[in-house]
mmCIF file of C-alpha atoms and ligand atoms in Angstrom:
data_model
loop_
_atom_site.group_PDB
_atom_site.id
_atom_site.type_symbol
_atom_site.label_atom_id
_atom_site.label_comp_id
_atom_site.label_asym_id
_atom_site.label_seq_id
_atom_site.Cartn_x
_atom_site.Cartn_y
_atom_site.Cartn_z
ATOM 1 C CA UNK A 1 -8.575 -6.919 -16.077
ATOM 2 C CA UNK A 2 -6.928 -3.600 -17.104
ATOM 3 C CA UNK A 3 -4.159 -2.106 -14.897
ATOM 4 C CA UNK A 4 -5.646 -2.246 -11.379
ATOM 5 C CA UNK A 5 -6.249 1.233 -9.945
ATOM 6 C CA UNK A 6 -5.157 1.626 -6.338
ATOM 7 C CA UNK A 7 -5.822 4.711 -4.174
ATOM 8 C CA UNK A 8 -3.710 5.284 -1.072
ATOM 9 C CA UNK A 9 -5.357 7.704 1.380
ATOM 10 C CA UNK A 10 -2.740 9.601 3.406
ATOM 11 C CA UNK A 11 0.647 11.153 2.695
ATOM 12 C CA UNK A 12 2.505 10.675 5.971
ATOM 13 C CA UNK A 13 5.372 8.214 6.234
ATOM 14 C CA UNK A 14 2.929 5.292 6.197
ATOM 15 C CA UNK A 15 0.957 6.347 3.114
ATOM 16 C CA UNK A 16 4.011 7.303 1.060
ATOM 17 C CA UNK A 17 6.016 4.199 1.952
ATOM 18 C CA UNK A 18 2.995 1.961 1.342
ATOM 19 C CA UNK A 19 2.429 3.558 -2.081
ATOM 20 C CA UNK A 20 6.114 2.952 -2.891
ATOM 21 C CA UNK A 21 5.953 -0.704 -1.852
ATOM 22 C CA UNK A 22 2.834 -1.191 -4.005
ATOM 23 C CA UNK A 23 4.660 0.176 -7.066
ATOM 24 C CA UNK A 24 7.508 -2.263 -6.317
ATOM 25 C CA UNK A 25 5.347 -5.368 -5.781
ATOM 26 C CA UNK A 26 2.710 -4.546 -8.424
ATOM 27 C CA UNK A 27 4.423 -2.606 -11.253
ATOM 28 C CA UNK A 28 1.314 -2.954 -13.442
ATOM 29 C CA UNK A 29 -0.856 -1.112 -10.869
ATOM 30 C CA UNK A 30 -1.811 2.505 -11.359
ATOM 31 C CA UNK A 31 -1.271 4.079 -7.920
ATOM 32 C CA UNK A 32 -2.696 7.425 -6.730
ATOM 33 C CA UNK A 33 -2.068 9.109 -3.363
ATOM 34 C CA UNK A 34 -5.001 11.185 -2.065
ATOM 35 C CA UNK A 35 -4.460 13.282 1.037
ATOM 36 C CA UNK A 36 -5.825 16.410 2.641
ATOM 37 C CA UNK A 37 -2.297 17.302 3.804
ATOM 38 C CA UNK A 38 1.193 16.632 2.465
ATOM 39 C CA UNK A 39 4.629 17.388 3.937
ATOM 40 C CA UNK A 40 5.363 19.642 5.814
ATOM 41 C CA UNK A 41 1.865 19.501 7.376
ATOM 42 C CA UNK A 42 1.576 15.884 8.575
ATOM 43 C CA UNK A 43 2.213 14.280 11.970
ATOM 44 C CA UNK A 44 5.132 12.507 10.318
ATOM 45 C CA UNK A 45 6.804 15.914 9.801
ATOM 46 C CA UNK A 46 6.790 16.557 13.569
ATOM 47 C CA UNK A 47 8.349 13.219 14.580
ATOM 48 C CA UNK A 48 11.957 12.883 15.643
ATOM 49 C CA UNK A 49 12.233 9.906 13.276
ATOM 50 C CA UNK A 50 14.468 7.807 15.559
ATOM 51 C CA UNK A 51 14.563 4.078 14.946
ATOM 52 C CA UNK A 52 13.877 2.949 18.507
ATOM 53 C CA UNK A 53 10.738 0.801 18.486
ATOM 54 C CA UNK A 54 7.676 1.504 20.534
ATOM 55 C CA UNK A 55 5.962 -1.676 21.776
ATOM 56 C CA UNK A 56 2.397 -2.409 20.580
ATOM 57 C CA UNK A 57 0.805 -4.517 23.334
ATOM 58 C CA UNK A 58 -1.686 -6.139 20.937
ATOM 59 C CA UNK A 59 0.823 -7.246 18.261
ATOM 60 C CA UNK A 60 3.030 -10.344 18.634
ATOM 61 C CA UNK A 61 6.626 -9.352 19.368
ATOM 62 C CA UNK A 62 8.059 -11.500 16.551
ATOM 63 C CA UNK A 63 5.956 -9.479 14.089
ATOM 64 C CA UNK A 64 7.065 -6.135 15.553
ATOM 65 C CA UNK A 65 10.669 -7.297 15.380
ATOM 66 C CA UNK A 66 10.251 -8.325 11.747
ATOM 67 C CA UNK A 67 8.780 -4.891 10.852
ATOM 68 C CA UNK A 68 11.616 -3.130 12.668
ATOM 69 C CA UNK A 69 14.292 -5.308 11.070
ATOM 70 C CA UNK A 70 12.944 -4.699 7.568
ATOM 71 C CA UNK A 71 12.816 -0.961 8.220
ATOM 72 C CA UNK A 72 16.309 -0.880 9.703
ATOM 73 C CA UNK A 73 17.787 -2.895 6.819
ATOM 74 C CA UNK A 74 16.091 -0.665 4.240
ATOM 75 C CA UNK A 75 17.220 2.605 5.815
ATOM 76 C CA UNK A 76 20.709 1.271 6.591
ATOM 77 C CA UNK A 77 21.183 0.650 2.868
ATOM 78 C CA UNK A 78 20.045 4.228 2.119
ATOM 79 C CA UNK A 79 22.417 5.571 4.784
ATOM 80 C CA UNK A 80 25.259 3.787 2.938
ATOM 81 C CA UNK A 81 24.323 5.242 -0.440
ATOM 82 C CA UNK A 82 24.803 8.529 -2.260
ATOM 83 C CA UNK A 83 21.116 9.255 -1.509
ATOM 84 C CA UNK A 84 21.677 9.484 2.270
ATOM 85 C CA UNK A 85 21.915 13.273 2.601
ATOM 86 C CA UNK A 86 18.931 14.008 0.346
ATOM 87 C CA UNK A 87 16.826 11.314 2.047
ATOM 88 C CA UNK A 88 17.825 12.677 5.479
ATOM 89 C CA UNK A 89 18.932 9.262 6.760
ATOM 90 C CA UNK A 90 21.931 8.892 9.057
ATOM 91 C CA UNK A 91 23.417 6.710 11.760
ATOM 92 C CA UNK A 92 23.469 8.088 15.280
ATOM 93 C CA UNK A 93 25.076 6.667 18.420
ATOM 94 C CA UNK A 94 24.116 7.385 21.985
ATOM 95 C CA UNK A 95 22.724 6.266 25.273
ATOM 96 C CA UNK A 96 19.456 5.208 26.857
ATOM 97 C CA UNK A 97 19.737 5.809 30.614
ATOM 98 C CA UNK A 98 17.700 4.529 33.561
ATOM 99 C CA UNK A 99 17.269 5.621 37.185
ATOM 100 C CA UNK A 100 16.121 2.099 38.115
ATOM 101 C CA UNK A 101 17.024 -1.230 36.571
ATOM 102 C CA UNK A 102 15.282 -1.500 33.161
ATOM 103 C CA UNK A 103 12.337 -3.916 32.828
ATOM 104 C CA UNK A 104 14.156 -5.835 30.117
ATOM 105 C CA UNK A 105 17.903 -6.169 30.096
ATOM 106 C CA UNK A 106 17.766 -6.938 26.383
ATOM 107 C CA UNK A 107 14.876 -5.263 24.520
ATOM 108 C CA UNK A 108 13.532 -7.291 21.565
ATOM 109 C CA UNK A 109 15.252 -4.961 19.114
ATOM 110 C CA UNK A 110 18.711 -5.099 20.751
ATOM 111 C CA UNK A 111 20.178 -7.382 18.063
ATOM 112 C CA UNK A 112 18.793 -5.261 15.202
ATOM 113 C CA UNK A 113 20.428 -1.940 16.165
ATOM 114 C CA UNK A 114 24.223 -1.878 16.011
ATOM 115 C CA UNK A 115 26.594 -2.548 18.895
ATOM 116 C CA UNK A 116 24.008 -2.772 21.688
ATOM 117 C CA UNK A 117 25.807 -3.090 25.066
ATOM 118 C CA UNK A 118 25.510 -2.005 28.680
ATOM 119 C CA UNK A 119 27.087 1.403 29.322
ATOM 120 C CA UNK A 120 30.465 1.449 31.069
ATOM 121 C CA UNK A 121 30.953 3.060 34.487
ATOM 122 C CA UNK A 122 32.924 5.830 32.769
ATOM 123 C CA UNK A 123 30.043 6.602 30.403
ATOM 124 C CA UNK A 124 27.545 6.604 33.269
ATOM 125 C CA UNK A 125 29.574 9.344 34.964
ATOM 126 C CA UNK A 126 28.136 11.744 32.392
ATOM 127 C CA UNK A 127 24.681 11.116 33.918
ATOM 128 C CA UNK A 128 25.027 11.397 37.716
ATOM 129 C CA UNK A 129 21.257 10.959 38.314
ATOM 130 C CA UNK A 130 21.174 7.624 36.476
ATOM 131 C CA UNK A 131 22.356 4.170 37.573
ATOM 132 C CA UNK A 132 21.985 2.017 34.452
ATOM 133 C CA UNK A 133 22.346 2.536 30.752
ATOM 134 C CA UNK A 134 22.474 0.995 27.297
ATOM 135 C CA UNK A 135 24.675 2.224 24.468
ATOM 136 C CA UNK A 136 23.932 1.553 20.815
ATOM 137 C CA UNK A 137 23.946 2.958 17.298
ATOM 138 C CA UNK A 138 20.708 3.315 15.399
ATOM 139 C CA UNK A 139 19.318 5.229 12.419
ATOM 140 C CA UNK A 140 17.460 8.503 12.323
ATOM 141 C CA UNK A 141 15.260 9.973 9.599
ATOM 142 C CA UNK A 142 15.163 13.729 9.276
ATOM 143 C CA UNK A 143 11.457 13.589 8.651
ATOM 144 C CA UNK A 144 10.546 16.364 6.174
ATOM 145 C CA UNK A 145 13.505 15.510 3.859
ATOM 146 C CA UNK A 146 12.643 11.808 4.031
ATOM 147 C CA UNK A 147 8.990 12.479 3.152
ATOM 148 C CA UNK A 148 10.040 14.673 0.211
ATOM 149 C CA UNK A 149 12.455 11.961 -0.937
ATOM 150 C CA UNK A 150 9.624 9.394 -0.843
ATOM 151 C CA UNK A 151 7.349 11.780 -2.795
ATOM 152 C CA UNK A 152 10.079 12.299 -5.397
ATOM 153 C CA UNK A 153 10.507 8.533 -5.846
ATOM 154 C CA UNK A 154 6.766 8.082 -6.203
ATOM 155 C CA UNK A 155 6.490 10.806 -8.838
ATOM 156 C CA UNK A 156 9.412 9.225 -10.725
ATOM 157 C CA UNK A 157 7.460 5.949 -10.957
ATOM 158 C CA UNK A 158 4.369 7.748 -12.284
ATOM 159 C CA UNK A 159 2.307 7.859 -9.074
ATOM 160 C CA UNK A 160 -0.247 10.692 -9.104
ATOM 161 C CA UNK A 161 -0.751 12.769 -5.949
ATOM 162 C CA UNK A 162 -3.823 14.879 -5.306
ATOM 163 C CA UNK A 163 -4.920 17.052 -2.408
ATOM 164 C CA UNK A 164 -8.302 15.695 -1.430
ATOM 165 C CA UNK A 165 -10.105 15.086 1.839
ATOM 166 C CA UNK A 166 -11.884 11.739 1.751
ATOM 167 C CA UNK A 167 -15.061 11.795 3.831
ATOM 168 C CA UNK A 168 -15.891 8.117 3.362
ATOM 169 C CA UNK A 169 -13.774 5.371 1.728
ATOM 170 C CA UNK A 170 -16.859 4.268 -0.221
ATOM 171 C CA UNK A 171 -16.777 7.524 -2.210
ATOM 172 C CA UNK A 172 -13.744 6.067 -4.044
ATOM 173 C CA UNK A 173 -15.466 2.869 -5.218
ATOM 174 C CA UNK A 174 -16.315 4.022 -8.734
ATOM 175 C CA UNK A 175 -12.793 5.340 -9.433
ATOM 176 C CA UNK A 176 -10.528 2.706 -7.876
ATOM 177 C CA UNK A 177 -10.328 -1.097 -7.621
ATOM 178 C CA UNK A 178 -8.556 -1.147 -4.241
ATOM 179 C CA UNK A 179 -8.309 1.521 -1.516
ATOM 180 C CA UNK A 180 -5.539 1.628 1.106
ATOM 181 C CA UNK A 181 -6.291 3.515 4.302
ATOM 182 C CA UNK A 182 -3.148 5.185 5.710
ATOM 183 C CA UNK A 183 -4.941 8.144 7.310
ATOM 184 C CA UNK A 184 -3.112 8.029 10.670
ATOM 185 C CA UNK A 185 -5.182 9.715 13.382
ATOM 186 C CA UNK A 186 -7.589 10.786 10.601
ATOM 187 C CA UNK A 187 -8.855 7.175 10.565
ATOM 188 C CA UNK A 188 -10.707 7.940 13.808
ATOM 189 C CA UNK A 189 -13.193 9.955 11.782
ATOM 190 C CA UNK A 190 -12.721 8.356 8.370
ATOM 191 C CA UNK A 191 -13.617 4.810 9.452
ATOM 192 C CA UNK A 192 -15.000 5.576 12.930
ATOM 193 C CA UNK A 193 -12.316 3.569 14.709
ATOM 194 C CA UNK A 194 -12.990 4.061 18.425
ATOM 195 C CA UNK A 195 -9.899 2.006 19.313
ATOM 196 C CA UNK A 196 -7.719 4.727 17.789
ATOM 197 C CA UNK A 197 -6.825 7.651 20.042
ATOM 198 C CA UNK A 198 -4.313 10.516 19.988
ATOM 199 C CA UNK A 199 -1.272 10.714 22.222
ATOM 200 C CA UNK A 200 -0.247 14.335 21.954
ATOM 201 C CA UNK A 201 3.455 15.049 21.682
ATOM 202 C CA UNK A 202 5.132 18.432 22.025
ATOM 203 C CA UNK A 203 8.771 18.747 20.954
ATOM 204 C CA UNK A 204 11.356 21.479 20.399
ATOM 205 C CA UNK A 205 13.562 21.624 17.319
ATOM 206 C CA UNK A 206 16.717 23.566 18.183
ATOM 207 C CA UNK A 207 20.015 24.614 16.673
ATOM 208 C CA UNK A 208 22.783 22.932 18.713
ATOM 209 C CA UNK A 209 25.199 21.473 16.152
ATOM 210 C CA UNK A 210 27.737 20.402 18.785
ATOM 211 C CA UNK A 211 25.342 17.743 20.134
ATOM 212 C CA UNK A 212 26.259 14.576 18.241
ATOM 213 C CA UNK A 213 24.993 11.726 20.468
ATOM 214 C CA UNK A 214 21.411 10.855 21.287
ATOM 215 C CA UNK A 215 20.377 10.688 24.944
ATOM 216 C CA UNK A 216 17.080 9.106 25.981
ATOM 217 C CA UNK A 217 15.682 8.654 29.461
ATOM 218 C CA UNK A 218 14.456 5.042 29.594
ATOM 219 C CA UNK A 219 10.995 6.313 30.618
ATOM 220 C CA UNK A 220 10.710 7.554 27.008
ATOM 221 C CA UNK A 221 9.596 11.021 28.086
ATOM 222 C CA UNK A 222 12.813 13.018 27.936
ATOM 223 C CA UNK A 223 15.032 12.730 24.878
ATOM 224 C CA UNK A 224 17.648 14.539 22.830
ATOM 225 C CA UNK A 225 17.884 13.332 19.230
ATOM 226 C CA UNK A 226 20.411 15.072 16.967
ATOM 227 C CA UNK A 227 19.493 15.243 13.284
ATOM 228 C CA UNK A 228 21.439 16.516 10.290
ATOM 229 C CA UNK A 229 20.396 20.154 10.817
ATOM 230 C CA UNK A 230 18.427 20.373 14.074
ATOM 231 C CA UNK A 231 18.259 18.594 17.417
ATOM 232 C CA UNK A 232 14.838 17.363 18.586
ATOM 233 C CA UNK A 233 14.184 17.809 22.310
ATOM 234 C CA UNK A 234 11.261 15.991 23.876
ATOM 235 C CA UNK A 235 8.800 15.463 24.990
ATOM 236 C CA UNK A 236 5.295 14.747 26.214
ATOM 237 C CA UNK A 237 2.793 11.884 25.944
ATOM 238 C CA UNK A 238 -0.729 13.185 26.585
ATOM 239 C CA UNK A 239 -3.331 10.515 26.019
ATOM 240 C CA UNK A 240 -6.623 11.599 24.401
ATOM 241 C CA UNK A 241 -5.524 15.228 23.974
ATOM 242 C CA UNK A 242 -6.459 16.598 20.537
ATOM 243 C CA UNK A 243 -4.862 20.021 21.044
ATOM 244 C CA UNK A 244 -2.347 21.089 18.418
ATOM 245 C CA UNK A 245 -1.488 24.344 20.217
ATOM 246 C CA UNK A 246 1.959 24.503 21.819
ATOM 247 C CA UNK A 247 1.894 25.028 25.569
ATOM 248 C CA UNK A 248 4.559 27.534 26.789
ATOM 249 C CA UNK A 249 4.806 25.915 30.259
ATOM 250 C CA UNK A 250 5.471 22.553 28.606
ATOM 251 C CA UNK A 251 8.121 24.134 26.365
ATOM 252 C CA UNK A 252 10.028 25.347 29.421
ATOM 253 C CA UNK A 253 9.632 21.991 31.163
ATOM 254 C CA UNK A 254 10.987 20.065 28.137
ATOM 255 C CA UNK A 255 13.902 22.466 27.798
ATOM 256 C CA UNK A 256 14.789 22.187 31.503
ATOM 257 C CA UNK A 257 14.560 18.377 31.484
ATOM 258 C CA UNK A 258 16.818 18.157 28.426
ATOM 259 C CA UNK A 259 19.329 20.621 29.897
ATOM 260 C CA UNK A 260 19.598 18.508 33.014
ATOM 261 C CA UNK A 261 20.606 15.568 30.773
ATOM 262 C CA UNK A 262 22.854 17.647 28.503
ATOM 263 C CA UNK A 263 23.781 20.982 30.157
ATOM 264 C CA UNK A 264 25.383 22.378 26.979
ATOM 265 C CA UNK A 265 21.868 22.736 25.549
ATOM 266 C CA UNK A 266 21.534 25.920 27.634
ATOM 267 C CA UNK A 267 23.224 27.572 24.645
ATOM 268 C CA UNK A 268 20.849 26.116 22.049
ATOM 269 C CA UNK A 269 19.405 28.691 19.653
ATOM 270 C CA UNK A 270 16.475 29.202 17.306
ATOM 271 C CA UNK A 271 14.017 27.118 19.340
ATOM 272 C CA UNK A 272 10.927 26.068 17.373
ATOM 273 C CA UNK A 273 8.011 24.341 19.102
ATOM 274 C CA UNK A 274 5.998 21.619 17.312
ATOM 275 C CA UNK A 275 3.010 19.505 18.314
ATOM 276 C CA UNK A 276 1.787 16.252 16.770
ATOM 277 C CA UNK A 277 -0.861 13.626 17.541
ATOM 278 C CA UNK A 278 0.472 10.061 17.605
ATOM 279 C CA UNK A 279 -2.152 7.757 16.012
ATOM 280 C CA UNK A 280 -2.297 5.240 18.858
ATOM 281 C CA UNK A 281 -3.888 1.821 19.156
ATOM 282 C CA UNK A 282 -3.190 -1.405 21.039
ATOM 283 C CA UNK A 283 -2.013 -2.795 17.718
ATOM 284 C CA UNK A 284 -1.391 -1.426 14.238
ATOM 285 C CA UNK A 285 -4.460 -2.064 12.086
ATOM 286 C CA UNK A 286 -2.995 -3.954 9.160
ATOM 287 C CA UNK A 287 -5.758 -5.960 7.537
ATOM 288 C CA UNK A 288 -8.044 -6.488 4.546
ATOM 289 C CA UNK A 289 -11.707 -5.625 4.588
ATOM 290 C CA UNK A 290 -14.326 -5.718 1.830
ATOM 291 C CA UNK A 291 -16.848 -2.860 1.832
ATOM 292 C CA UNK A 292 -20.082 -3.646 0.086
ATOM 293 C CA UNK A 293 -23.200 -1.701 -0.930
ATOM 294 C CA UNK A 294 -26.028 -2.957 -3.120
ATOM 295 C CA UNK A 295 -23.971 -5.899 -4.377
ATOM 296 C CA UNK A 296 -20.999 -3.667 -5.315
ATOM 297 C CA UNK A 297 -17.751 -4.476 -3.492
ATOM 298 C CA UNK A 298 -14.691 -2.386 -2.663
ATOM 299 C CA UNK A 299 -11.603 -4.149 -1.265
ATOM 300 C CA UNK A 300 -9.818 -2.025 1.364
ATOM 301 C CA UNK A 301 -6.453 -2.513 3.079
ATOM 302 C CA UNK A 302 -5.981 -0.697 6.383
ATOM 303 C CA UNK A 303 -2.509 0.376 7.527
ATOM 304 C CA UNK A 304 -2.765 2.839 10.401
ATOM 305 C CA UNK A 305 -2.390 3.167 14.171
ATOM 306 C CA UNK A 306 1.417 3.246 14.397
ATOM 307 C CA UNK A 307 1.396 5.380 17.566
ATOM 308 C CA UNK A 308 4.812 6.466 18.813
ATOM 309 C CA UNK A 309 6.747 4.211 16.443
ATOM 310 C CA UNK A 310 5.667 4.816 12.856
ATOM 311 C CA UNK A 311 9.126 5.630 11.543
ATOM 312 C CA UNK A 312 10.656 2.614 13.306
ATOM 313 C CA UNK A 313 8.422 0.099 11.535
ATOM 314 C CA UNK A 314 7.118 1.919 8.442
ATOM 315 C CA UNK A 315 8.873 -0.124 5.758
ATOM 316 C CA UNK A 316 7.909 -3.446 7.379
ATOM 317 C CA UNK A 317 4.236 -2.539 7.649
ATOM 318 C CA UNK A 318 4.256 -0.980 4.153
ATOM 319 C CA UNK A 319 5.562 -4.243 2.686
ATOM 320 C CA UNK A 320 2.860 -6.204 4.464
ATOM 321 C CA UNK A 321 0.158 -3.779 3.295
ATOM 322 C CA UNK A 322 1.453 -4.061 -0.291
ATOM 323 C CA UNK A 323 1.236 -7.839 0.013
ATOM 324 C CA UNK A 324 -2.402 -7.516 1.128
ATOM 325 C CA UNK A 325 -3.088 -5.240 -1.866
ATOM 326 C CA UNK A 326 -1.630 -8.012 -4.067
ATOM 327 C CA UNK A 327 -4.074 -10.490 -2.484
ATOM 328 C CA UNK A 328 -7.012 -8.134 -3.186
ATOM 329 C CA UNK A 329 -5.958 -7.800 -6.833
ATOM 330 C CA UNK A 330 -5.542 -11.568 -7.209
ATOM 331 C CA UNK A 331 -9.065 -12.020 -5.795
ATOM 332 C CA UNK A 332 -10.465 -9.403 -8.215
ATOM 333 C CA UNK A 333 -8.676 -11.011 -11.176
ATOM 334 C CA UNK A 334 -9.984 -14.412 -10.099
ATOM 335 C CA UNK A 335 -13.565 -13.166 -9.966
ATOM 336 C CA UNK A 336 -13.317 -11.247 -13.293
ATOM 337 C CA UNK A 337 -11.984 -14.350 -15.137
ATOM 338 C CA UNK A 338 -14.699 -16.510 -13.529
ATOM 339 C CA UNK A 339 -17.280 -13.964 -14.730
ATOM 340 C CA UNK A 340 -16.009 -14.333 -18.347
ATOM 341 C CA UNK A 341 -16.437 -18.146 -18.315
HETATM 342 P P1 FAD R 401 0.382 10.997 9.470
HETATM 343 O O1 FAD R 401 1.760 11.462 9.314
HETATM 344 O O2 FAD R 401 -0.528 11.755 10.372
HETATM 345 O O3 FAD R 401 -0.268 10.910 8.035
HETATM 346 C C1 FAD R 401 -1.659 10.721 7.859
HETATM 347 C C2 FAD R 401 -2.022 11.284 6.511
HETATM 348 O O4 FAD R 401 -3.395 11.021 6.244
HETATM 349 C C3 FAD R 401 -1.852 12.794 6.407
HETATM 350 O O5 FAD R 401 -1.296 13.105 5.158
HETATM 351 C C4 FAD R 401 -3.271 13.301 6.518
HETATM 352 O O6 FAD R 401 -3.439 14.550 5.866
HETATM 353 C C5 FAD R 401 -4.005 12.198 5.781
HETATM 354 N N1 FAD R 401 -5.443 12.093 6.079
HETATM 355 C C6 FAD R 401 -6.012 11.884 7.292
HETATM 356 N N2 FAD R 401 -7.355 11.821 7.168
HETATM 357 C C7 FAD R 401 -7.636 11.999 5.852
HETATM 358 C C8 FAD R 401 -8.845 12.044 5.084
HETATM 359 N N3 FAD R 401 -10.033 11.884 5.661
HETATM 360 N N4 FAD R 401 -8.762 12.262 3.744
HETATM 361 C C9 FAD R 401 -7.572 12.426 3.150
HETATM 362 N N5 FAD R 401 -6.383 12.385 3.827
HETATM 363 C C10 FAD R 401 -6.422 12.166 5.159
HETATM 364 N N6 FAD R 401 8.002 7.551 15.508
HETATM 365 C C11 FAD R 401 9.207 6.925 15.449
HETATM 366 O O7 FAD R 401 9.300 5.815 14.949
HETATM 367 N N7 FAD R 401 10.330 7.536 15.965
HETATM 368 C C12 FAD R 401 10.284 8.760 16.557
HETATM 369 O O8 FAD R 401 11.324 9.274 16.987
HETATM 370 C C13 FAD R 401 9.022 9.409 16.661
HETATM 371 N N8 FAD R 401 8.923 10.614 17.278
HETATM 372 C C14 FAD R 401 7.696 11.230 17.383
HETATM 373 C C15 FAD R 401 7.613 12.447 18.047
HETATM 374 C C16 FAD R 401 6.378 13.109 18.126
HETATM 375 C C17 FAD R 401 6.297 14.411 18.878
HETATM 376 C C18 FAD R 401 5.242 12.538 17.517
HETATM 377 C C19 FAD R 401 3.931 13.262 17.554
HETATM 378 C C20 FAD R 401 5.334 11.303 16.868
HETATM 379 C C21 FAD R 401 6.539 10.632 16.814
HETATM 380 N N9 FAD R 401 6.667 9.373 16.196
HETATM 381 C C22 FAD R 401 7.882 8.759 16.109
HETATM 382 C C23 FAD R 401 5.469 8.681 15.682
HETATM 383 C C24 FAD R 401 5.256 8.941 14.205
HETATM 384 O O9 FAD R 401 5.261 10.313 13.961
HETATM 385 C C25 FAD R 401 3.928 8.336 13.752
HETATM 386 O O10 FAD R 401 3.826 6.973 14.128
HETATM 387 C C26 FAD R 401 3.821 8.428 12.214
HETATM 388 O O11 FAD R 401 4.126 9.720 11.789
HETATM 389 C C27 FAD R 401 2.440 8.018 11.744
HETATM 390 O O12 FAD R 401 2.441 8.180 10.355
HETATM 391 P P2 FAD R 401 1.110 8.178 9.503
HETATM 392 O O13 FAD R 401 1.525 8.285 8.076
HETATM 393 O O14 FAD R 401 0.252 7.033 9.930
HETATM 394 O O15 FAD R 401 0.313 9.469 9.988
#
């Protein structure tokens, strides 16, 4: 079989990282990324990019932990390299605070982040409305720079990237041997997945360079995440809302909530409002499928539905998707050599 041709649909953090993992695990593959949007116009560009996992109720915890650990290890190495600034990856320390005792004293990811510990009484004095807290150091991706860095690495390995809206995965069967579906919320229409739904998120990106620590209310709704250039203030979680228009009332509410956690934000400047749709599911869809029409087969690997935690697990799920692509290619090679006998 000649160099297997693999198409990756989608150019958010999942599509780009999956394409990169495929080039690493299958150097003989010819990989193409097809997407109707690239950075800066994807959901991944809106995200805060904090490595604090979201929990997928339908995925075993040991698997989620493995994905998170692989992602953390990968990005930690980048943060310790000369690439860190260009890739937009940096360590950030801070606090997750709770009004009531947290459900889990030790979240499953507590031994993956660095220095996880209960907050001291002195630290808690900064948050008079809160009674409990956890302090730790994690990683943050500044999302548009990280996506551009991934694109640059892909181009350097010869990956082609084309702007193209795919209406049906089957339309790719005559051009590619394997198709990888990383369409995020677009998979709702692309493969008719009714289990996939949007959770709308509105955030503010502000200039407040004096804010160096992250602060997150344990309910996950209010957060302050400092990046290299801007601070992300959040947020909202609106299930089944497809609206991409910013809501001015929500903007004020987010700003007020964040100022009550960090009063110095009153002086924040250059406030930009962004909205994104988290591609949500009970579990990430990470599996092989074979499409078939009139005796012709097209192996597909799905990797979508990362909800509120795509950045936190992207490298782990990309590696698994690349492994599944390898299995598809092995199956194709097996059937083409059987056909020659
Ligand atoms: P996307 O980035 O949406 O990419 C999908 C790609 O597929 C796009 O390029 C799109 O153009 C393309 N596409 C779709 N349909 C088609 C089609 N038919 N044909 C061709 N191309 C198609 N996660 C974290 O881990 N940490 C955070 O701090 C964090 N903060 C967030 C804050 C907000 C406000 C939001 C909205 C999300 C946040 N997330 C966070 C979640 C994270 O953004 C997502 O999990 C992640 O971006 C999903 O990536 P994706 O590549 O699957 O989707």
